[in-house]
PDB file of C-alpha atoms and ligand atoms in Angstrom:
ATOM      1  CA  MET A   3       3.471 -64.055 -39.427  1.00  0.00           C
ATOM      2  CA  SER A   4       3.043 -60.623 -40.979  1.00  0.00           C
ATOM      3  CA  LEU A   5       3.358 -57.386 -39.028  1.00  0.00           C
ATOM      4  CA  ILE A   6       0.398 -56.321 -36.921  1.00  0.00           C
ATOM      5  CA  VAL A   7      -0.138 -52.599 -36.373  1.00  0.00           C
ATOM      6  CA  PHE A   8      -2.437 -51.349 -33.625  1.00  0.00           C
ATOM      7  CA  HIS A   9      -3.324 -47.816 -32.600  1.00  0.00           C
ATOM      8  CA  THR A  10      -5.190 -48.589 -29.383  1.00  0.00           C
ATOM      9  CA  ILE A  11      -4.102 -49.931 -26.024  1.00  0.00           C
ATOM     10  CA  ALA A  12      -7.110 -52.255 -25.857  1.00  0.00           C
ATOM     11  CA  ASP A  13      -6.185 -53.952 -29.160  1.00  0.00           C
ATOM     12  CA  CYS A  14      -2.601 -54.460 -27.993  1.00  0.00           C
ATOM     13  CA  LYS A  15      -3.645 -55.974 -24.682  1.00  0.00           C
ATOM     14  CA  ALA A  16      -6.200 -58.301 -26.278  1.00  0.00           C
ATOM     15  CA  TRP A  17      -3.737 -59.493 -28.951  1.00  0.00           C
ATOM     16  CA  LEU A  18      -0.933 -60.026 -26.447  1.00  0.00           C
ATOM     17  CA  SER A  19      -2.999 -62.029 -24.017  1.00  0.00           C
ATOM     18  CA  GLU A  20      -4.221 -64.305 -26.832  1.00  0.00           C
ATOM     19  CA  GLU A  21      -0.711 -64.673 -28.249  1.00  0.00           C
ATOM     20  CA  ARG A  22       0.745 -65.470 -24.820  1.00  0.00           C
ATOM     21  CA  ALA A  23      -1.977 -68.045 -24.144  1.00  0.00           C
ATOM     22  CA  GLN A  24      -1.324 -69.731 -27.506  1.00  0.00           C
ATOM     23  CA  LYS A  25       2.439 -69.812 -27.016  1.00  0.00           C
ATOM     24  CA  GLU A  26       1.991 -71.672 -23.720  1.00  0.00           C
ATOM     25  CA  GLY A  27       4.899 -70.332 -21.687  1.00  0.00           C
ATOM     26  CA  LYS A  28       7.110 -69.536 -24.687  1.00  0.00           C
ATOM     27  CA  SER A  29       6.160 -65.907 -24.739  1.00  0.00           C
ATOM     28  CA  ASP A  30       9.189 -63.874 -23.685  1.00  0.00           C
ATOM     29  CA  THR A  31       8.468 -60.426 -25.001  1.00  0.00           C
ATOM     30  CA  GLY A  32      11.145 -58.040 -26.243  1.00  0.00           C
ATOM     31  CA  PHE A  33      10.076 -54.406 -26.353  1.00  0.00           C
ATOM     32  CA  VAL A  34      11.696 -51.534 -28.257  1.00  0.00           C
ATOM     33  CA  PRO A  35      10.106 -48.163 -27.431  1.00  0.00           C
ATOM     34  CA  THR A  36      10.834 -45.518 -30.089  1.00  0.00           C
ATOM     35  CA  MET A  37       9.697 -42.136 -31.313  1.00  0.00           C
ATOM     36  CA  GLY A  38       9.849 -43.386 -34.903  1.00  0.00           C
ATOM     37  CA  TYR A  39      11.928 -42.091 -37.829  1.00  0.00           C
ATOM     38  CA  LEU A  40      13.766 -45.353 -37.390  1.00  0.00           C
ATOM     39  CA  HIS A  41      17.429 -45.688 -38.350  1.00  0.00           C
ATOM     40  CA  GLU A  42      20.136 -48.371 -38.051  1.00  0.00           C
ATOM     41  CA  GLY A  43      20.434 -47.684 -34.322  1.00  0.00           C
ATOM     42  CA  HIS A  44      16.806 -48.679 -33.798  1.00  0.00           C
ATOM     43  CA  ALA A  45      17.267 -51.594 -36.207  1.00  0.00           C
ATOM     44  CA  SER A  46      20.087 -52.960 -34.039  1.00  0.00           C
ATOM     45  CA  LEU A  47      17.819 -52.867 -30.964  1.00  0.00           C
ATOM     46  CA  ILE A  48      15.030 -54.629 -32.854  1.00  0.00           C
ATOM     47  CA  GLN A  49      17.416 -57.297 -34.168  1.00  0.00           C
ATOM     48  CA  LYS A  50      18.648 -58.020 -30.654  1.00  0.00           C
ATOM     49  CA  ALA A  51      15.075 -58.156 -29.367  1.00  0.00           C
ATOM     50  CA  ARG A  52      14.162 -60.555 -32.197  1.00  0.00           C
ATOM     51  CA  ALA A  53      17.127 -62.818 -31.412  1.00  0.00           C
ATOM     52  CA  GLU A  54      16.339 -63.008 -27.695  1.00  0.00           C
ATOM     53  CA  ASN A  55      12.535 -63.226 -27.496  1.00  0.00           C
ATOM     54  CA  ASP A  56       9.455 -65.079 -28.722  1.00  0.00           C
ATOM     55  CA  ILE A  57       7.411 -61.924 -29.284  1.00  0.00           C
ATOM     56  CA  VAL A  58       8.796 -58.556 -30.428  1.00  0.00           C
ATOM     57  CA  VAL A  59       6.869 -55.330 -29.916  1.00  0.00           C
ATOM     58  CA  VAL A  60       7.926 -51.876 -31.143  1.00  0.00           C
ATOM     59  CA  SER A  61       6.152 -48.676 -30.114  1.00  0.00           C
ATOM     60  CA  ILE A  62       6.253 -45.568 -32.280  1.00  0.00           C
ATOM     61  CA  PHE A  63       5.098 -42.495 -30.393  1.00  0.00           C
ATOM     62  CA  VAL A  64       6.479 -38.961 -30.379  1.00  0.00           C
ATOM     63  CA  ASN A  65       5.878 -38.314 -26.716  1.00  0.00           C
ATOM     64  CA  PRO A  66       4.891 -34.683 -26.046  1.00  0.00           C
ATOM     65  CA  LEU A  67       5.565 -35.068 -22.309  1.00  0.00           C
ATOM     66  CA  GLN A  68       9.307 -35.254 -22.852  1.00  0.00           C
ATOM     67  CA  PHE A  69       9.610 -32.068 -24.950  1.00  0.00           C
ATOM     68  CA  GLY A  70      10.098 -28.664 -23.346  1.00  0.00           C
ATOM     69  CA  PRO A  71       8.065 -25.654 -24.580  1.00  0.00           C
ATOM     70  CA  SER A  72      10.891 -24.386 -26.823  1.00  0.00           C
ATOM     71  CA  GLU A  73      11.904 -27.808 -28.138  1.00  0.00           C
ATOM     72  CA  ASP A  74      11.299 -29.561 -31.457  1.00  0.00           C
ATOM     73  CA  LEU A  75       8.026 -31.465 -30.820  1.00  0.00           C
ATOM     74  CA  ASP A  76       6.220 -30.037 -33.860  1.00  0.00           C
ATOM     75  CA  ARG A  77       9.069 -30.513 -36.301  1.00  0.00           C
ATOM     76  CA  TYR A  78      10.264 -33.867 -34.897  1.00  0.00           C
ATOM     77  CA  PRO A  79      10.728 -36.051 -38.021  1.00  0.00           C
ATOM     78  CA  ARG A  80       8.048 -38.651 -38.677  1.00  0.00           C
ATOM     79  CA  SER A  81       7.991 -41.488 -41.243  1.00  0.00           C
ATOM     80  CA  LEU A  82       5.414 -44.086 -40.174  1.00  0.00           C
ATOM     81  CA  LYS A  83       5.183 -45.808 -43.566  1.00  0.00           C
ATOM     82  CA  GLN A  84       8.948 -46.408 -43.845  1.00  0.00           C
ATOM     83  CA  ASP A  85       9.125 -47.329 -40.145  1.00  0.00           C
ATOM     84  CA  LEU A  86       6.486 -50.019 -40.604  1.00  0.00           C
ATOM     85  CA  ALA A  87       8.289 -51.379 -43.676  1.00  0.00           C
ATOM     86  CA  LEU A  88      11.521 -51.649 -41.666  1.00  0.00           C
ATOM     87  CA  CYS A  89       9.735 -53.340 -38.761  1.00  0.00           C
ATOM     88  CA  GLU A  90       8.207 -55.844 -41.164  1.00  0.00           C
ATOM     89  CA  THR A  91      11.637 -56.612 -42.674  1.00  0.00           C
ATOM     90  CA  LEU A  92      13.122 -57.121 -39.214  1.00  0.00           C
ATOM     91  CA  GLY A  93      10.422 -59.583 -38.191  1.00  0.00           C
ATOM     92  CA  VAL A  94       8.643 -57.444 -35.600  1.00  0.00           C
ATOM     93  CA  ASP A  95       5.346 -58.998 -34.472  1.00  0.00           C
ATOM     94  CA  LEU A  96       3.466 -55.920 -33.276  1.00  0.00           C
ATOM     95  CA  VAL A  97       3.872 -52.181 -33.774  1.00  0.00           C
ATOM     96  CA  PHE A  98       1.918 -49.901 -31.457  1.00  0.00           C
ATOM     97  CA  ALA A  99       1.480 -46.456 -33.005  1.00  0.00           C
ATOM     98  CA  PRO A 100      -0.975 -44.566 -30.781  1.00  0.00           C
ATOM     99  CA  SER A 101      -2.272 -41.006 -31.039  1.00  0.00           C
ATOM    100  CA  VAL A 102      -1.545 -38.538 -28.239  1.00  0.00           C
ATOM    101  CA  TYR A 103      -5.219 -38.818 -27.293  1.00  0.00           C
ATOM    102  CA  GLU A 104      -4.968 -42.617 -26.998  1.00  0.00           C
ATOM    103  CA  MET A 105      -1.993 -42.295 -24.668  1.00  0.00           C
ATOM    104  CA  TYR A 106      -3.018 -39.344 -22.546  1.00  0.00           C
ATOM    105  CA  GLY A 107      -6.733 -38.741 -23.049  1.00  0.00           C
ATOM    106  CA  GLU A 108      -8.498 -35.429 -23.237  1.00  0.00           C
ATOM    107  CA  THR A 109      -7.424 -33.771 -20.008  1.00  0.00           C
ATOM    108  CA  PRO A 110      -3.766 -33.105 -19.214  1.00  0.00           C
ATOM    109  CA  ILE A 111      -2.143 -36.110 -17.547  1.00  0.00           C
ATOM    110  CA  MET A 112      -1.924 -35.701 -13.754  1.00  0.00           C
ATOM    111  CA  THR A 113       0.515 -38.485 -12.947  1.00  0.00           C
ATOM    112  CA  ARG A 114       4.209 -38.223 -13.696  1.00  0.00           C
ATOM    113  CA  ILE A 115       7.149 -40.319 -12.673  1.00  0.00           C
ATOM    114  CA  HIS A 116      10.187 -38.481 -11.381  1.00  0.00           C
ATOM    115  CA  VAL A 117      13.465 -40.214 -10.607  1.00  0.00           C
ATOM    116  CA  ASP A 118      15.372 -38.064  -8.106  1.00  0.00           C
ATOM    117  CA  GLN A 119      18.974 -36.985  -8.704  1.00  0.00           C
ATOM    118  CA  LEU A 120      19.717 -39.208 -11.708  1.00  0.00           C
ATOM    119  CA  GLY A 121      17.171 -37.238 -13.706  1.00  0.00           C
ATOM    120  CA  GLU A 122      18.485 -33.871 -12.640  1.00  0.00           C
ATOM    121  CA  TYR A 123      22.102 -33.965 -13.878  1.00  0.00           C
ATOM    122  CA  LEU A 124      23.516 -33.798 -17.425  1.00  0.00           C
ATOM    123  CA  CYS A 125      20.618 -33.558 -19.918  1.00  0.00           C
ATOM    124  CA  GLY A 126      18.171 -33.211 -17.018  1.00  0.00           C
ATOM    125  CA  ALA A 127      19.791 -29.880 -16.080  1.00  0.00           C
ATOM    126  CA  SER A 128      19.333 -28.373 -19.546  1.00  0.00           C
ATOM    127  CA  ARG A 129      16.011 -30.092 -20.302  1.00  0.00           C
ATOM    128  CA  PRO A 130      13.946 -29.727 -17.102  1.00  0.00           C
ATOM    129  CA  GLY A 131      11.105 -32.249 -16.973  1.00  0.00           C
ATOM    130  CA  HIS A 132      12.455 -34.243 -19.924  1.00  0.00           C
ATOM    131  CA  PHE A 133      13.173 -37.416 -17.979  1.00  0.00           C
ATOM    132  CA  ASP A 134       9.861 -37.208 -16.113  1.00  0.00           C
ATOM    133  CA  GLY A 135       8.218 -37.356 -19.539  1.00  0.00           C
ATOM    134  CA  VAL A 136      10.395 -40.284 -20.599  1.00  0.00           C
ATOM    135  CA  CYS A 137       9.794 -42.225 -17.383  1.00  0.00           C
ATOM    136  CA  THR A 138       6.063 -41.595 -17.468  1.00  0.00           C
ATOM    137  CA  VAL A 139       5.588 -42.810 -21.032  1.00  0.00           C
ATOM    138  CA  VAL A 140       7.949 -45.775 -20.637  1.00  0.00           C
ATOM    139  CA  ALA A 141       6.265 -46.863 -17.383  1.00  0.00           C
ATOM    140  CA  LYS A 142       2.921 -46.658 -19.152  1.00  0.00           C
ATOM    141  CA  LEU A 143       4.204 -48.707 -22.085  1.00  0.00           C
ATOM    142  CA  PHE A 144       5.693 -51.284 -19.693  1.00  0.00           C
ATOM    143  CA  GLN A 145       2.297 -51.461 -18.045  1.00  0.00           C
ATOM    144  CA  ILE A 146       0.606 -52.144 -21.384  1.00  0.00           C
ATOM    145  CA  PHE A 147       3.064 -54.729 -22.751  1.00  0.00           C
ATOM    146  CA  ALA A 148       4.588 -56.288 -19.615  1.00  0.00           C
ATOM    147  CA  PRO A 149       7.773 -57.042 -21.569  1.00  0.00           C
ATOM    148  CA  THR A 150      10.452 -59.451 -20.405  1.00  0.00           C
ATOM    149  CA  LYS A 151      13.244 -57.254 -21.767  1.00  0.00           C
ATOM    150  CA  ALA A 152      13.310 -53.675 -23.048  1.00  0.00           C
ATOM    151  CA  TYR A 153      16.062 -52.405 -25.348  1.00  0.00           C
ATOM    152  CA  PHE A 154      17.610 -48.922 -25.278  1.00  0.00           C
ATOM    153  CA  GLY A 155      20.563 -47.379 -27.099  1.00  0.00           C
ATOM    154  CA  LYS A 156      23.629 -46.391 -25.089  1.00  0.00           C
ATOM    155  CA  LYS A 157      23.744 -43.049 -26.916  1.00  0.00           C
ATOM    156  CA  ASP A 158      21.090 -41.991 -24.428  1.00  0.00           C
ATOM    157  CA  ALA A 159      23.423 -42.889 -21.576  1.00  0.00           C
ATOM    158  CA  GLN A 160      21.389 -41.151 -18.901  1.00  0.00           C
ATOM    159  CA  GLN A 161      18.020 -42.415 -20.139  1.00  0.00           C
ATOM    160  CA  TRP A 162      18.677 -46.147 -19.740  1.00  0.00           C
ATOM    161  CA  ARG A 163      20.321 -45.644 -16.344  1.00  0.00           C
ATOM    162  CA  ILE A 164      17.302 -43.690 -15.088  1.00  0.00           C
ATOM    163  CA  LEU A 165      14.901 -46.298 -16.453  1.00  0.00           C
ATOM    164  CA  ARG A 166      16.926 -49.078 -14.818  1.00  0.00           C
ATOM    165  CA  ARG A 167      16.529 -47.249 -11.518  1.00  0.00           C
ATOM    166  CA  MET A 168      12.820 -46.621 -12.129  1.00  0.00           C
ATOM    167  CA  VAL A 169      12.029 -50.291 -12.731  1.00  0.00           C
ATOM    168  CA  ALA A 170      14.068 -51.301  -9.664  1.00  0.00           C
ATOM    169  CA  ASP A 171      12.326 -48.738  -7.454  1.00  0.00           C
ATOM    170  CA  LEU A 172       8.839 -49.594  -8.727  1.00  0.00           C
ATOM    171  CA  SER A 173       9.446 -53.377  -8.883  1.00  0.00           C
ATOM    172  CA  ILE A 174       8.536 -53.470 -12.553  1.00  0.00           C
ATOM    173  CA  ASP A 175       9.510 -56.918 -13.743  1.00  0.00           C
ATOM    174  CA  VAL A 176      11.505 -56.088 -16.877  1.00  0.00           C
ATOM    175  CA  SER A 177      15.216 -56.214 -17.730  1.00  0.00           C
ATOM    176  CA  ILE A 178      16.610 -53.013 -19.201  1.00  0.00           C
ATOM    177  CA  ILE A 179      19.078 -53.961 -21.941  1.00  0.00           C
ATOM    178  CA  PRO A 180      21.507 -51.194 -22.965  1.00  0.00           C
ATOM    179  CA  CYS A 181      22.823 -51.700 -26.516  1.00  0.00           C
ATOM    180  CA  PRO A 182      25.946 -50.353 -28.270  1.00  0.00           C
ATOM    181  CA  ILE A 183      25.872 -46.986 -30.025  1.00  0.00           C
ATOM    182  CA  VAL A 184      25.523 -47.322 -33.796  1.00  0.00           C
ATOM    183  CA  ARG A 185      27.536 -44.738 -35.741  1.00  0.00           C
ATOM    184  CA  GLU A 186      27.814 -43.266 -39.210  1.00  0.00           C
ATOM    185  CA  ASN A 187      31.071 -44.043 -41.083  1.00  0.00           C
ATOM    186  CA  ASP A 188      32.635 -40.824 -39.821  1.00  0.00           C
ATOM    187  CA  GLY A 189      31.804 -41.623 -36.186  1.00  0.00           C
ATOM    188  CA  LEU A 190      28.712 -39.455 -35.662  1.00  0.00           C
ATOM    189  CA  ALA A 191      26.232 -41.344 -33.477  1.00  0.00           C
ATOM    190  CA  LYS A 192      23.056 -42.217 -35.392  1.00  0.00           C
ATOM    191  CA  SER A 193      20.174 -40.054 -34.262  1.00  0.00           C
ATOM    192  CA  SER A 194      16.824 -39.068 -35.730  1.00  0.00           C
ATOM    193  CA  ARG A 195      17.873 -35.459 -35.080  1.00  0.00           C
ATOM    194  CA  ASN A 196      20.882 -35.672 -37.452  1.00  0.00           C
ATOM    195  CA  VAL A 197      18.428 -34.893 -40.237  1.00  0.00           C
ATOM    196  CA  TYR A 198      18.182 -31.293 -38.959  1.00  0.00           C
ATOM    197  CA  LEU A 199      21.885 -30.604 -39.585  1.00  0.00           C
ATOM    198  CA  THR A 200      22.949 -28.387 -42.484  1.00  0.00           C
ATOM    199  CA  ALA A 201      25.727 -29.765 -44.699  1.00  0.00           C
ATOM    200  CA  GLU A 202      28.301 -27.737 -42.788  1.00  0.00           C
ATOM    201  CA  GLN A 203      26.985 -28.770 -39.361  1.00  0.00           C
ATOM    202  CA  ARG A 204      26.966 -32.391 -40.529  1.00  0.00           C
ATOM    203  CA  ARG A 205      30.661 -32.063 -41.409  1.00  0.00           C
ATOM    204  CA  GLU A 206      31.416 -30.584 -37.980  1.00  0.00           C
ATOM    205  CA  ALA A 207      29.285 -32.928 -35.848  1.00  0.00           C
ATOM    206  CA  PRO A 208      31.714 -35.921 -35.761  1.00  0.00           C
ATOM    207  CA  ALA A 209      33.929 -33.700 -33.565  1.00  0.00           C
ATOM    208  CA  LEU A 210      31.843 -34.909 -30.611  1.00  0.00           C
ATOM    209  CA  GLN A 211      32.990 -38.491 -31.036  1.00  0.00           C
ATOM    210  CA  GLN A 212      36.515 -37.401 -31.988  1.00  0.00           C
ATOM    211  CA  ALA A 213      36.799 -35.506 -28.690  1.00  0.00           C
ATOM    212  CA  LEU A 214      35.577 -38.573 -26.786  1.00  0.00           C
ATOM    213  CA  GLN A 215      38.012 -40.808 -28.660  1.00  0.00           C
ATOM    214  CA  GLN A 216      40.884 -38.523 -27.707  1.00  0.00           C
ATOM    215  CA  VAL A 217      39.794 -38.722 -24.063  1.00  0.00           C
ATOM    216  CA  LEU A 218      39.673 -42.519 -24.311  1.00  0.00           C
ATOM    217  CA  ARG A 219      43.165 -42.633 -25.843  1.00  0.00           C
ATOM    218  CA  ARG A 220      44.643 -40.472 -23.053  1.00  0.00           C
ATOM    219  CA  PHE A 221      42.811 -42.574 -20.460  1.00  0.00           C
ATOM    220  CA  GLN A 222      44.243 -45.763 -21.986  1.00  0.00           C
ATOM    221  CA  GLU A 223      47.709 -44.152 -21.878  1.00  0.00           C
ATOM    222  CA  GLY A 224      47.232 -43.801 -18.113  1.00  0.00           C
ATOM    223  CA  GLU A 225      45.821 -40.292 -17.553  1.00  0.00           C
ATOM    224  CA  ARG A 226      43.379 -40.336 -14.602  1.00  0.00           C
ATOM    225  CA  ASN A 227      43.004 -36.637 -13.817  1.00  0.00           C
ATOM    226  CA  VAL A 228      39.644 -35.400 -15.042  1.00  0.00           C
ATOM    227  CA  ASP A 229      40.792 -31.790 -15.601  1.00  0.00           C
ATOM    228  CA  LYS A 230      43.510 -33.054 -17.929  1.00  0.00           C
ATOM    229  CA  LEU A 231      41.126 -35.390 -19.751  1.00  0.00           C
ATOM    230  CA  ARG A 232      38.676 -32.509 -20.085  1.00  0.00           C
ATOM    231  CA  ASP A 233      41.386 -30.290 -21.632  1.00  0.00           C
ATOM    232  CA  VAL A 234      42.005 -32.965 -24.254  1.00  0.00           C
ATOM    233  CA  ALA A 235      38.329 -32.994 -25.229  1.00  0.00           C
ATOM    234  CA  MET A 236      37.998 -29.200 -25.117  1.00  0.00           C
ATOM    235  CA  ASP A 237      40.949 -28.771 -27.511  1.00  0.00           C
ATOM    236  CA  ARG A 238      38.962 -30.681 -30.128  1.00  0.00           C
ATOM    237  CA  LEU A 239      35.565 -29.131 -29.354  1.00  0.00           C
ATOM    238  CA  ASN A 240      36.920 -25.560 -29.282  1.00  0.00           C
ATOM    239  CA  ALA A 241      38.292 -26.048 -32.786  1.00  0.00           C
ATOM    240  CA  VAL A 242      34.742 -26.329 -34.203  1.00  0.00           C
ATOM    241  CA  PRO A 243      33.336 -22.870 -35.007  1.00  0.00           C
ATOM    242  CA  GLY A 244      29.690 -23.996 -35.270  1.00  0.00           C
ATOM    243  CA  LEU A 245      29.588 -25.932 -31.996  1.00  0.00           C
ATOM    244  CA  ARG A 246      28.070 -24.505 -28.805  1.00  0.00           C
ATOM    245  CA  LEU A 247      28.822 -26.706 -25.819  1.00  0.00           C
ATOM    246  CA  ASP A 248      25.970 -27.564 -23.451  1.00  0.00           C
ATOM    247  CA  TYR A 249      28.046 -29.790 -21.170  1.00  0.00           C
ATOM    248  CA  LEU A 250      31.096 -31.996 -21.082  1.00  0.00           C
ATOM    249  CA  SER A 251      30.951 -34.014 -17.862  1.00  0.00           C
ATOM    250  CA  PHE A 252      32.840 -36.833 -16.219  1.00  0.00           C
ATOM    251  CA  VAL A 253      30.425 -38.639 -13.933  1.00  0.00           C
ATOM    252  CA  ASP A 254      30.207 -41.814 -11.912  1.00  0.00           C
ATOM    253  CA  ASP A 255      28.642 -44.506 -14.064  1.00  0.00           C
ATOM    254  CA  GLU A 256      26.040 -45.421 -11.416  1.00  0.00           C
ATOM    255  CA  THR A 257      25.213 -42.226  -9.533  1.00  0.00           C
ATOM    256  CA  LEU A 258      25.890 -39.776 -12.397  1.00  0.00           C
ATOM    257  CA  THR A 259      27.586 -37.418  -9.910  1.00  0.00           C
ATOM    258  CA  LYS A 260      30.697 -35.555 -11.022  1.00  0.00           C
ATOM    259  CA  VAL A 261      34.109 -37.128 -10.385  1.00  0.00           C
ATOM    260  CA  MET A 262      37.528 -35.465 -10.257  1.00  0.00           C
ATOM    261  CA  THR A 263      39.652 -38.534 -10.928  1.00  0.00           C
ATOM    262  CA  VAL A 264      38.955 -41.793 -12.662  1.00  0.00           C
ATOM    263  CA  ASP A 265      39.155 -44.414  -9.947  1.00  0.00           C
ATOM    264  CA  GLU A 266      40.670 -47.712 -11.104  1.00  0.00           C
ATOM    265  CA  HIS A 267      37.733 -49.686  -9.756  1.00  0.00           C
ATOM    266  CA  HIS A 268      34.844 -47.682 -11.154  1.00  0.00           C
ATOM    267  CA  THR A 269      33.527 -46.916 -14.572  1.00  0.00           C
ATOM    268  CA  VAL A 270      33.312 -43.228 -15.391  1.00  0.00           C
ATOM    269  CA  LEU A 271      31.006 -41.882 -18.037  1.00  0.00           C
ATOM    270  CA  CYS A 272      32.336 -39.028 -20.149  1.00  0.00           C
ATOM    271  CA  ALA A 273      29.200 -37.416 -21.607  1.00  0.00           C
ATOM    272  CA  VAL A 274      28.887 -34.502 -23.996  1.00  0.00           C
ATOM    273  CA  ALA A 275      25.977 -32.456 -25.338  1.00  0.00           C
ATOM    274  CA  ALA A 276      26.376 -29.667 -27.860  1.00  0.00           C
ATOM    275  CA  TYR A 277      24.308 -27.492 -30.167  1.00  0.00           C
ATOM    276  CA  PHE A 278      24.960 -27.165 -33.875  1.00  0.00           C
ATOM    277  CA  GLY A 279      22.664 -24.243 -34.655  1.00  0.00           C
ATOM    278  CA  SER A 280      19.466 -25.182 -32.858  1.00  0.00           C
ATOM    279  CA  THR A 281      20.128 -28.934 -33.096  1.00  0.00           C
ATOM    280  CA  ARG A 282      21.275 -30.498 -29.859  1.00  0.00           C
ATOM    281  CA  LEU A 283      23.310 -33.693 -30.145  1.00  0.00           C
ATOM    282  CA  ILE A 284      24.640 -35.973 -27.423  1.00  0.00           C
ATOM    283  CA  ASP A 285      27.323 -38.624 -27.241  1.00  0.00           C
ATOM    284  CA  ASN A 286      29.318 -40.417 -24.559  1.00  0.00           C
ATOM    285  CA  GLN A 287      32.197 -42.742 -23.813  1.00  0.00           C
ATOM    286  CA  GLU A 288      32.544 -45.133 -20.901  1.00  0.00           C
ATOM    287  CA  LEU A 289      35.990 -45.134 -19.259  1.00  0.00           C
ATOM    288  CA  VAL A 290      36.167 -48.549 -17.689  1.00  0.00           C
ATOM    289  CA  GLY A 291      38.394 -48.953 -14.605  1.00  0.00           C
ATOM    290  CA  LEU A 292      40.486 -52.079 -14.128  1.00  0.00           C
TER     291      LEU A 292
HETATM  292  O1  PAF B  27      14.686 -42.773 -26.688  1.00  0.00           O
HETATM  293  C1  PAF B  27      13.574 -42.454 -27.159  1.00  0.00           C
HETATM  294  O2  PAF B  27      13.345 -42.486 -28.367  1.00  0.00           O
HETATM  295  C2  PAF B  27      12.472 -41.999 -26.210  1.00  0.00           C
HETATM  296  O3  PAF B  27      12.982 -41.253 -25.158  1.00  0.00           O
HETATM  297  C3  PAF B  27      11.608 -43.156 -25.699  1.00  0.00           C
HETATM  298  C4  PAF B  27      12.414 -44.114 -24.841  1.00  0.00           C
HETATM  299  C5  PAF B  27      10.993 -43.900 -26.861  1.00  0.00           C
HETATM  300  C6  PAF B  27      10.471 -42.608 -24.828  1.00  0.00           C
HETATM  301  O4  PAF B  27       9.644 -41.762 -25.545  1.00  0.00           O
END
């Protein structure tokens, strides 16, 4: 079957209900929500969705609700033609590429979904309202597609945890599937925003993962004190002239609250966000207790 591309919610719903009726019970739907400018990270999510489901849907929508007033909404990279070609190659059934008007109508949207606490730490502290925008659009997309499973990259460590909480709280019947971070050869996590980096910033950016790797090594050697693990990371990050740290945090894997030691029985998330010029990149490393 060749790729179907729809721009309206009504077309998607009509196609899906016909497809599900025809497949007579064999209609598990894997959903990969994206903002387009697809890279190998997205491809890995789509491949997993393809392997695990009967129907695969990808959405491509640069969601204005999740951008702050001084953020990069207008210059966010877009490449619909190449994205569709990649989706076709990967065997996607349906791509939904709506306009802002199709998603939100003429008047400003009045309903937003806010997940308390989880959405307020880490990136939520420096990007107020960002996760409300993410939750609102993802809830709306879940409503449209009623997927069985939805796939998210672990680079956005906070995003998938918030969405997992949102679907539990709202009894939305979908499994949130976090997938491994896909990296460039030098360790930089793949991100659509990497395209903004100058050549020099691109050379410096792998320091984020290098700092996390050094934390992991010290953790594996037995260090459990967060201040000491932080010092290890800061030594690497401070050595990068073009890097401006937003945060380096050690938080409980579930609650996202700060921890002072890494308890043997819990997983701690070491998360970092930093600016290279005006480009903000994030990365993280799970420190898994015994
Ligand atoms: O991770 C992203 O690309 C976006 O936050 C998402 C989940 C597609 C919602 O707009």
